Amino acid sequence: MKGHGPDSLSPETKISAVILDLDGTILNTEKATESVLEEFLAKYGKEVDPGKEENRLGQMHNESAASIVKDYDLPLTASEFSKEIMPMYTARWPNAKALPGANRLISHLHKHKIPFALASNSKRENIGEKLSHHKGWTELFSVILGSDQVKSGKPSPDLFLEAAKRMGVDAAHCLVIEDSLVGVRASKNAGMKVVAVPSSVRLADCYSIADCVLHSLLEFQPELWGLPEFKDWVQNALPIEPLHVKGLLSGIPNDSSVPLSIIPDRATAVSLPDQVSGVYFGWAILSTHGIFKAVVSIGWELRGGIANRVIQACLLGEFDKDISGEQLELWIVGYIRQLCSEANASTAFEIFPEDKSNAEAALDLPIFSYDEDLPIFSY
């Protein structure tokens, strides 16, 4: 993937406003609703084709509906398909959580009075419904636009150009943050700078037209775009909204210096956002050993076009027996850094001594402390 910012940013192209996509960029809608199409197609004796669905990422609903009906040879019109499936989607929207770094970015832009808009290929009514489940989001955006409010949705530039117009900012001074290729193309068609945070890991190498490609919003550095930098790091650690991981430990017994693999349970595999990538830390609860500090690397490994989630953890403590195969519950409360270069898969997920030292020190601070009475630890 590309680096974190442009090679150079001339005064003529200084960023004055930011435009965010919604689904897959700041809201984990895909995870919350990913089983909907599978359940719907099963009623017609059909199975989901993951490749076809990846290619539909970012499309407008009407366009997507027509292609689904055609691709799966459904005995429905696109309108009938939409009428049947939309209630299934809307029922899941309350479960869609903010993606890591989304609330941080929104609060940061608002605090520094940077105009920022939401421009989505969803209909405006549906955007409003999704936003209603996230306190403050509707009020904080300078502009909120859906595809039904312009002549053409993405990849047409209409949405982004209209957002810029309503904010009173020239398109050349806008930075777009997108997760889909459709959105990235729309951004470039509008003459804007664009940061891509791909929601499809397998397609990440296809985002070469973006000015910058990141794994996660936690990697975004606004100062590289002439925007105020984040000042929320605590020593060498970034507080994040807690992530919950459960699974089985697999690896070398009785050696805290060697990372253990975590085989996630189904709930974790379904709920953990694809955009969670990097080296994190938190609290590990072992079924027979109690609570330990932990450093965790999370990312994706691509082999033969197939993406596999990789989760490795170093538990900062000593064990008097083999813990491999034990049940583990992990609360991730902080972020340290992005993963190493993925050119060498064997070292991409490596956890360094410095990571352990940073995690050890951070977890002694009140902001990262473990308290079983807190709501985040009450599952």
CSV table of C-alpha atoms in Angstrom, one decimal:
chain,number,residue,atom,x,y,z
A,1,MET,CA,0.0,0.0,0.0
A,2,LYS,CA,1.0,3.6,-0.5
A,3,GLY,CA,2.3,5.8,2.3
A,4,HIS,CA,0.4,8.0,4.6
A,5,GLY,CA,0.4,11.3,2.7
A,6,PRO,CA,1.1,13.0,-0.6
A,7,ASP,CA,4.7,13.4,-1.8
A,8,SER,CA,4.1,17.1,-1.8
A,9,LEU,CA,1.3,19.5,-1.1
A,10,SER,CA,1.6,22.9,-2.7
A,11,PRO,CA,-0.1,26.0,-1.3
A,12,GLU,CA,-2.4,26.0,-4.3
A,13,THR,CA,-3.9,22.6,-3.2
A,14,LYS,CA,-4.0,23.2,0.5
A,15,ILE,CA,-6.8,21.1,2.0
A,16,SER,CA,-9.6,23.3,3.5
A,17,ALA,CA,-12.4,20.7,3.8
A,18,VAL,CA,-12.9,17.0,4.2
A,19,ILE,CA,-15.6,14.8,2.6
A,20,LEU,CA,-16.3,11.4,4.1
A,21,ASP,CA,-18.1,8.4,2.7
A,22,LEU,CA,-20.5,6.5,5.1
A,23,ASP,CA,-20.8,2.8,4.7
A,24,GLY,CA,-17.5,1.0,5.0
A,25,THR,CA,-15.6,4.2,5.7
A,26,ILE,CA,-16.8,5.5,9.0
A,27,LEU,CA,-19.6,3.0,9.7
A,28,ASN,CA,-19.3,-0.8,9.8
A,29,THR,CA,-22.5,-1.3,7.8
A,30,GLU,CA,-21.1,-4.2,5.7
A,31,LYS,CA,-20.3,-6.3,8.8
A,32,ALA,CA,-23.7,-5.6,10.4
A,33,THR,CA,-25.6,-6.6,7.2
A,34,GLU,CA,-23.3,-9.1,5.5
A,35,SER,CA,-25.6,-12.1,6.1
A,36,VAL,CA,-28.7,-10.4,4.7
A,37,LEU,CA,-28.1,-11.2,1.1
A,38,GLU,CA,-27.1,-14.8,2.0
A,39,GLU,CA,-30.3,-15.3,3.9
A,40,PHE,CA,-32.3,-13.7,1.1
A,41,LEU,CA,-30.8,-15.8,-1.7
A,42,ALA,CA,-31.2,-19.0,0.3
A,43,LYS,CA,-35.0,-18.6,0.0
A,44,TYR,CA,-34.5,-18.9,-3.8
A,45,GLY,CA,-32.0,-21.7,-3.6
A,46,LYS,CA,-29.0,-19.5,-4.4
A,47,GLU,CA,-25.6,-18.9,-2.8
A,48,VAL,CA,-23.6,-15.7,-2.5
A,49,ASP,CA,-20.7,-15.2,-4.9
A,50,PRO,CA,-18.1,-13.2,-2.8
A,51,GLY,CA,-16.3,-12.0,-5.9
A,52,LYS,CA,-19.4,-10.5,-7.4
A,53,GLU,CA,-20.4,-8.8,-4.2
A,54,GLU,CA,-16.9,-7.3,-3.8
A,55,ASN,CA,-17.3,-5.7,-7.2
A,56,ARG,CA,-20.6,-4.1,-6.1
A,57,LEU,CA,-19.0,-2.3,-3.1
A,58,GLY,CA,-20.0,1.4,-3.2
A,59,GLN,CA,-22.7,1.1,-5.8
A,60,MET,CA,-26.1,2.8,-5.5
A,61,HIS,CA,-28.8,0.6,-4.3
A,62,ASN,CA,-30.9,0.7,-7.5
A,63,GLU,CA,-27.8,-0.2,-9.6
A,64,SER,CA,-26.8,-3.0,-7.2
A,65,ALA,CA,-30.4,-4.4,-7.1
A,66,ALA,CA,-30.6,-4.7,-10.8
A,67,SER,CA,-27.2,-6.5,-11.1
A,68,ILE,CA,-28.0,-8.9,-8.2
A,69,VAL,CA,-31.3,-9.9,-9.9
A,70,LYS,CA,-29.4,-10.5,-13.1
A,71,ASP,CA,-26.4,-12.2,-11.6
A,72,TYR,CA,-28.4,-14.7,-9.5
A,73,ASP,CA,-31.2,-15.1,-12.1
A,74,LEU,CA,-33.9,-14.2,-9.5
A,75,PRO,CA,-37.6,-14.5,-10.5
A,76,LEU,CA,-38.0,-10.8,-9.5
A,77,THR,CA,-37.8,-7.4,-10.9
A,78,ALA,CA,-35.2,-5.0,-9.3
A,79,SER,CA,-38.1,-3.1,-7.7
A,80,GLU,CA,-39.6,-6.3,-6.2
A,81,PHE,CA,-36.1,-7.4,-4.9
A,82,SER,CA,-35.6,-4.0,-3.2
A,83,LYS,CA,-39.0,-4.1,-1.6
A,84,GLU,CA,-38.4,-7.6,-0.1
A,85,ILE,CA,-34.8,-7.1,1.0
A,86,MET,CA,-34.7,-3.5,2.3
A,87,PRO,CA,-36.6,-4.3,5.6
A,88,MET,CA,-33.9,-7.0,6.3
A,89,TYR,CA,-31.2,-4.4,5.9
A,90,THR,CA,-32.9,-1.7,8.0
A,91,ALA,CA,-33.4,-4.1,10.8
A,92,ARG,CA,-29.6,-4.6,11.0
A,93,TRP,CA,-28.6,-0.9,10.8
A,94,PRO,CA,-28.8,-0.3,14.6
A,95,ASN,CA,-26.0,-2.9,15.0
A,96,ALA,CA,-23.6,-1.1,12.7
A,97,LYS,CA,-20.9,0.4,14.8
A,98,ALA,CA,-18.4,3.2,14.1
A,99,LEU,CA,-15.2,1.9,12.5
A,100,PRO,CA,-12.0,2.4,14.5
A,101,GLY,CA,-10.8,6.0,14.3
A,102,ALA,CA,-14.2,7.3,12.9
A,103,ASN,CA,-15.4,9.1,16.0
A,104,ARG,CA,-11.9,10.4,16.7
A,105,LEU,CA,-11.7,11.9,13.2
A,106,ILE,CA,-15.2,13.5,13.3
A,107,SER,CA,-14.5,15.0,16.7
A,108,HIS,CA,-11.1,16.3,15.6
A,109,LEU,CA,-12.5,18.0,12.5
A,110,HIS,CA,-15.3,19.6,14.5
A,111,LYS,CA,-13.0,20.8,17.2
A,112,HIS,CA,-10.8,22.6,14.8
A,113,LYS,CA,-13.7,24.0,12.8
A,114,ILE,CA,-12.7,22.2,9.6
A,115,PRO,CA,-15.8,22.0,7.3
A,116,PHE,CA,-16.6,18.3,6.7
A,117,ALA,CA,-19.4,16.7,4.7
A,118,LEU,CA,-20.9,13.2,4.4
A,119,ALA,CA,-21.5,12.1,0.8
A,120,SER,CA,-22.9,8.6,0.3
A,121,ASN,CA,-24.4,6.6,-2.5
A,122,SER,CA,-27.2,5.7,-0.1
A,123,LYS,CA,-30.5,7.5,-0.3
A,124,ARG,CA,-30.7,10.5,2.0
A,125,GLU,CA,-33.6,8.9,4.0
A,126,ASN,CA,-31.5,5.8,4.6
A,127,ILE,CA,-28.5,7.9,5.6
A,128,GLY,CA,-30.6,9.7,8.2
A,129,GLU,CA,-31.7,6.4,9.6
A,130,LYS,CA,-28.2,5.0,9.9
A,131,LEU,CA,-26.9,8.2,11.5
A,132,SER,CA,-29.7,8.3,14.0
A,133,HIS,CA,-28.0,5.4,15.9
A,134,HIS,CA,-24.8,7.5,16.5
A,135,LYS,CA,-25.1,10.3,18.9
A,136,GLY,CA,-24.1,13.7,17.6
A,137,TRP,CA,-23.1,12.6,14.1
A,138,THR,CA,-26.1,14.3,12.3
A,139,GLU,CA,-25.4,17.6,14.0
A,140,LEU,CA,-21.6,17.6,13.5
A,141,PHE,CA,-21.5,17.3,9.7
A,142,SER,CA,-21.5,20.6,7.8
A,143,VAL,CA,-23.3,18.9,4.9
A,144,ILE,CA,-25.0,15.5,4.4
A,145,LEU,CA,-25.8,14.3,0.9
A,146,GLY,CA,-27.3,11.2,-0.6
A,147,SER,CA,-27.3,10.0,-4.2
A,148,ASP,CA,-30.9,10.9,-4.7
A,149,GLN,CA,-30.0,14.6,-4.1
A,150,VAL,CA,-27.8,14.9,-7.2
A,151,LYS,CA,-28.2,14.0,-10.9
A,152,SER,CA,-25.9,10.9,-10.7
A,153,GLY,CA,-24.3,9.0,-7.9
A,154,LYS,CA,-20.7,7.7,-7.7
A,155,PRO,CA,-18.5,7.2,-9.8
A,156,SER,CA,-20.0,10.4,-11.2
A,157,PRO,CA,-18.4,13.4,-9.4
A,158,ASP,CA,-21.8,15.0,-8.7
A,159,LEU,CA,-22.0,14.1,-5.0
A,160,PHE,CA,-18.6,15.4,-4.1
A,161,LEU,CA,-18.9,18.6,-6.3
A,162,GLU,CA,-22.2,19.4,-4.6
A,163,ALA,CA,-20.8,18.8,-1.2
A,164,ALA,CA,-17.9,21.2,-1.9
A,165,LYS,CA,-20.3,23.7,-3.3
A,166,ARG,CA,-22.5,23.6,-0.2
A,167,MET,CA,-19.5,24.0,2.0
A,168,GLY,CA,-18.3,27.0,0.0
A,169,VAL,CA,-14.9,25.3,-0.8
A,170,ASP,CA,-13.3,24.7,-4.2
A,171,ALA,CA,-13.0,21.1,-5.2
A,172,ALA,CA,-9.2,21.3,-5.5
A,173,HIS,CA,-9.1,22.1,-1.8
A,174,CYS,CA,-11.2,19.1,-0.7
A,175,LEU,CA,-9.9,15.8,0.7
A,176,VAL,CA,-12.1,12.7,0.3
A,177,ILE,CA,-11.8,9.6,2.5
A,178,GLU,CA,-13.4,6.6,0.8
A,179,ASP,CA,-13.4,2.8,1.1
A,180,SER,CA,-14.6,1.7,-2.3
A,181,LEU,CA,-13.1,1.9,-5.8
A,182,VAL,CA,-16.4,3.5,-7.0
A,183,GLY,CA,-15.9,6.3,-4.4
A,184,VAL,CA,-12.2,6.8,-5.2
A,185,ARG,CA,-13.0,7.2,-8.9
A,186,ALA,CA,-15.7,9.7,-8.1
A,187,SER,CA,-13.2,11.7,-6.0
A,188,LYS,CA,-10.6,11.8,-8.8
A,189,ASN,CA,-13.4,12.7,-11.3
A,190,ALA,CA,-14.2,15.7,-9.1
A,191,GLY,CA,-10.6,16.8,-9.1
A,192,MET,CA,-10.1,16.1,-5.4
A,193,LYS,CA,-7.4,14.5,-3.3
A,194,VAL,CA,-8.5,11.1,-1.9
A,195,VAL,CA,-7.4,8.8,0.9
A,196,ALA,CA,-8.5,5.2,0.4
A,197,VAL,CA,-9.2,2.9,3.4
A,198,PRO,CA,-10.2,-0.2,1.4
A,199,SER,CA,-13.0,-2.3,2.9
A,200,SER,CA,-12.1,-5.2,0.7
A,201,VAL,CA,-8.7,-6.5,1.6
A,202,ARG,CA,-8.3,-8.5,-1.6
A,203,LEU,CA,-8.8,-5.5,-3.8
A,204,ALA,CA,-6.4,-3.2,-1.9
A,205,ASP,CA,-3.8,-3.3,-4.7
A,206,CYS,CA,-6.4,-2.0,-7.1
A,207,TYR,CA,-6.5,1.5,-5.4
A,208,SER,CA,-3.4,2.9,-7.2
A,209,ILE,CA,-5.3,6.0,-8.4
A,210,ALA,CA,-5.8,7.1,-4.8
A,211,ASP,CA,-3.3,9.7,-3.4
A,212,CYS,CA,-2.8,7.5,-0.3
A,213,VAL,CA,-4.0,4.1,0.8
A,214,LEU,CA,-4.3,3.2,4.5
A,215,HIS,CA,-5.3,0.0,6.3
A,216,SER,CA,-7.3,1.9,9.0
A,217,LEU,CA,-8.5,5.4,9.9
A,218,LEU,CA,-6.2,5.1,12.9
A,219,GLU,CA,-3.3,5.5,10.5
A,220,PHE,CA,-4.6,8.8,9.1
A,221,GLN,CA,-2.2,11.7,9.8
A,222,PRO,CA,-4.1,15.0,9.1
A,223,GLU,CA,-0.9,17.2,9.3
A,224,LEU,CA,0.4,15.6,6.1
A,225,TRP,CA,-2.6,17.3,4.4
A,226,GLY,CA,-2.1,20.6,6.0
A,227,LEU,CA,-4.7,20.0,8.6
A,228,PRO,CA,-4.3,20.2,12.4
A,229,GLU,CA,-2.6,17.1,13.8
A,230,PHE,CA,-4.1,14.8,16.4
A,231,LYS,CA,-2.9,15.4,19.9
A,232,ASP,CA,-4.6,12.5,21.7
A,233,TRP,CA,-1.7,10.1,22.1
A,234,VAL,CA,-0.8,9.2,25.7
A,235,GLN,CA,2.9,8.7,25.8
A,236,ASN,CA,3.4,6.2,23.0
A,237,ALA,CA,-0.1,4.8,22.9
A,238,LEU,CA,-3.5,5.9,21.4
A,239,PRO,CA,-6.7,5.2,23.4
A,240,ILE,CA,-9.4,3.6,21.2
A,241,GLU,CA,-12.9,2.5,21.6
A,242,PRO,CA,-12.5,-1.1,23.1
A,243,LEU,CA,-12.5,-4.1,20.7
A,244,HIS,CA,-13.7,-7.5,22.0
A,245,VAL,CA,-11.9,-10.6,20.8
A,246,LYS,CA,-12.6,-14.2,21.8
A,247,GLY,CA,-11.0,-17.4,20.7
A,248,LEU,CA,-8.6,-20.2,21.3
A,249,LEU,CA,-4.8,-19.8,21.9
A,250,SER,CA,-2.5,-21.8,19.7
A,251,GLY,CA,1.3,-21.8,19.8
A,252,ILE,CA,4.4,-22.5,21.8
A,253,PRO,CA,3.6,-23.3,25.5
A,254,ASN,CA,5.2,-21.5,28.5
A,255,ASP,CA,7.1,-18.9,26.5
A,256,SER,CA,5.8,-15.3,26.8
A,257,SER,CA,8.4,-14.1,24.3
A,258,VAL,CA,6.8,-15.9,21.4
A,259,PRO,CA,3.5,-14.7,20.0
A,260,LEU,CA,0.6,-17.1,20.3
A,261,SER,CA,-1.9,-17.3,17.5
A,262,ILE,CA,-5.6,-16.6,18.3
A,263,ILE,CA,-8.2,-18.6,16.5
A,264,PRO,CA,-11.2,-16.4,16.7
A,265,ASP,CA,-14.6,-17.8,17.6
A,266,ARG,CA,-17.5,-17.2,15.2
A,267,ALA,CA,-18.8,-14.1,17.0
A,268,THR,CA,-15.4,-12.4,16.7
A,269,ALA,CA,-15.0,-13.4,13.1
A,270,VAL,CA,-18.4,-12.0,12.3
A,271,SER,CA,-18.1,-8.7,14.3
A,272,LEU,CA,-14.5,-7.7,14.1
A,273,PRO,CA,-14.2,-4.9,11.4
A,274,ASP,CA,-12.0,-5.8,8.5
A,275,GLN,CA,-10.3,-2.4,8.9
A,276,VAL,CA,-8.8,-3.5,12.2
A,277,SER,CA,-5.1,-3.6,11.4
A,278,GLY,CA,-2.0,-2.9,13.4
A,279,VAL,CA,-0.3,-3.5,16.7
A,280,TYR,CA,-2.7,-3.1,19.7
A,281,PHE,CA,-2.7,-3.8,23.4
A,282,GLY,CA,-5.2,-4.6,26.1
A,283,TRP,CA,-6.3,-7.1,28.7
A,284,ALA,CA,-6.3,-10.9,28.2
A,285,ILE,CA,-8.6,-13.1,30.3
A,286,LEU,CA,-7.6,-16.7,30.4
A,287,SER,CA,-10.1,-19.3,31.5
A,288,THR,CA,-7.8,-20.8,34.1
A,289,HIS,CA,-5.1,-18.2,34.7
A,290,GLY,CA,-6.8,-14.9,35.3
A,291,ILE,CA,-6.0,-11.5,33.7
A,292,PHE,CA,-2.8,-10.5,31.9
A,293,LYS,CA,-1.5,-7.6,30.0
A,294,ALA,CA,-1.3,-8.3,26.2
A,295,VAL,CA,0.1,-7.0,23.0
A,296,VAL,CA,-1.7,-8.0,19.8
A,297,SER,CA,-1.0,-7.8,16.1
A,298,ILE,CA,-4.0,-8.0,13.8
A,299,GLY,CA,-4.1,-8.0,10.0
A,300,TRP,CA,-4.6,-10.0,6.9
A,301,GLU,CA,-2.5,-12.4,5.0
A,302,LEU,CA,-3.1,-12.9,1.3
A,303,ARG,CA,-2.4,-16.2,-0.3
A,304,GLY,CA,-3.6,-17.2,-3.8
A,305,GLY,CA,-6.1,-14.4,-3.8
A,306,ILE,CA,-7.6,-15.6,-0.5
A,307,ALA,CA,-7.5,-13.2,2.5
A,308,ASN,CA,-7.0,-14.8,5.9
A,309,ARG,CA,-7.3,-13.0,9.2
A,310,VAL,CA,-4.2,-13.2,11.4
A,311,ILE,CA,-4.3,-12.4,15.1
A,312,GLN,CA,-1.2,-12.9,17.3
A,313,ALA,CA,-0.8,-12.1,20.9
A,314,CYS,CA,2.1,-11.8,23.4
A,315,LEU,CA,0.8,-12.2,27.0
A,316,LEU,CA,3.0,-10.3,29.4
A,317,GLY,CA,3.3,-12.8,32.2
A,318,GLU,CA,4.7,-16.2,33.2
A,319,PHE,CA,2.8,-19.4,33.0
A,320,ASP,CA,3.4,-22.6,34.9
A,321,LYS,CA,1.7,-24.8,32.4
A,322,ASP,CA,0.8,-25.1,28.7
A,323,ILE,CA,-1.8,-22.5,27.8
A,324,SER,CA,-2.1,-23.5,24.2
A,325,GLY,CA,-5.7,-24.5,23.4
A,326,GLU,CA,-7.1,-22.4,26.2
A,327,GLN,CA,-10.1,-20.1,25.8
A,328,LEU,CA,-9.1,-16.4,25.7
A,329,GLU,CA,-11.1,-13.3,26.0
A,330,LEU,CA,-9.3,-10.1,25.0
A,331,TRP,CA,-10.3,-6.5,25.5
A,332,ILE,CA,-8.2,-4.3,23.2
A,333,VAL,CA,-8.1,-0.7,24.6
A,334,GLY,CA,-5.2,1.0,22.8
A,335,TYR,CA,-3.2,1.2,19.5
A,336,ILE,CA,0.6,1.4,19.1
A,337,ARG,CA,1.4,1.4,15.4
A,338,GLN,CA,0.7,0.1,11.9
A,339,LEU,CA,1.9,-3.3,10.8
A,340,CYS,CA,5.3,-3.7,9.2
A,341,SER,CA,5.7,-3.9,5.4
A,342,GLU,CA,3.6,-6.8,4.1
A,343,ALA,CA,6.2,-7.6,1.5
A,344,ASN,CA,7.5,-10.3,3.9
A,345,ALA,CA,4.5,-12.1,5.4
A,346,SER,CA,6.6,-13.8,8.1
A,347,THR,CA,7.6,-10.5,9.7
A,348,ALA,CA,4.5,-8.4,8.9
A,349,PHE,CA,2.8,-9.4,12.2
A,350,GLU,CA,6.0,-9.3,14.3
A,351,ILE,CA,5.7,-7.8,17.8
A,352,PHE,CA,8.9,-6.0,18.9
A,353,PRO,CA,10.3,-5.6,22.4
A,354,GLU,CA,9.5,-1.8,22.1
A,355,ASP,CA,5.8,-2.7,21.5
A,356,LYS,CA,5.8,-4.8,24.7
A,357,SER,CA,7.5,-2.0,26.7
A,358,ASN,CA,5.0,0.6,25.4
A,359,ALA,CA,2.0,-1.6,26.2
A,360,GLU,CA,3.4,-2.5,29.7
A,361,ALA,CA,3.8,1.2,30.5
A,362,ALA,CA,0.4,2.3,29.0
A,363,LEU,CA,-1.6,-0.4,30.8
A,364,ASP,CA,-0.3,1.0,34.1
A,365,LEU,CA,-2.0,4.3,33.3
A,366,PRO,CA,-5.6,5.0,34.6
A,367,ILE,CA,-6.9,5.7,31.1
A,368,PHE,CA,-6.1,2.1,30.0
A,369,SER,CA,-6.8,0.4,33.3
A,370,TYR,CA,-8.9,-2.8,33.7
A,371,ASP,CA,-12.1,-2.5,35.8
A,372,GLU,CA,-14.5,-5.4,35.7
A,373,ASP,CA,-17.3,-3.0,36.8
A,374,LEU,CA,-17.0,-0.9,33.7
A,375,PRO,CA,-19.6,-1.5,31.0
A,376,ILE,CA,-16.9,-2.4,28.4
A,377,PHE,CA,-15.8,-5.4,30.5
A,378,SER,CA,-19.3,-6.6,31.6
A,379,TYR,CA,-20.0,-9.0,28.7
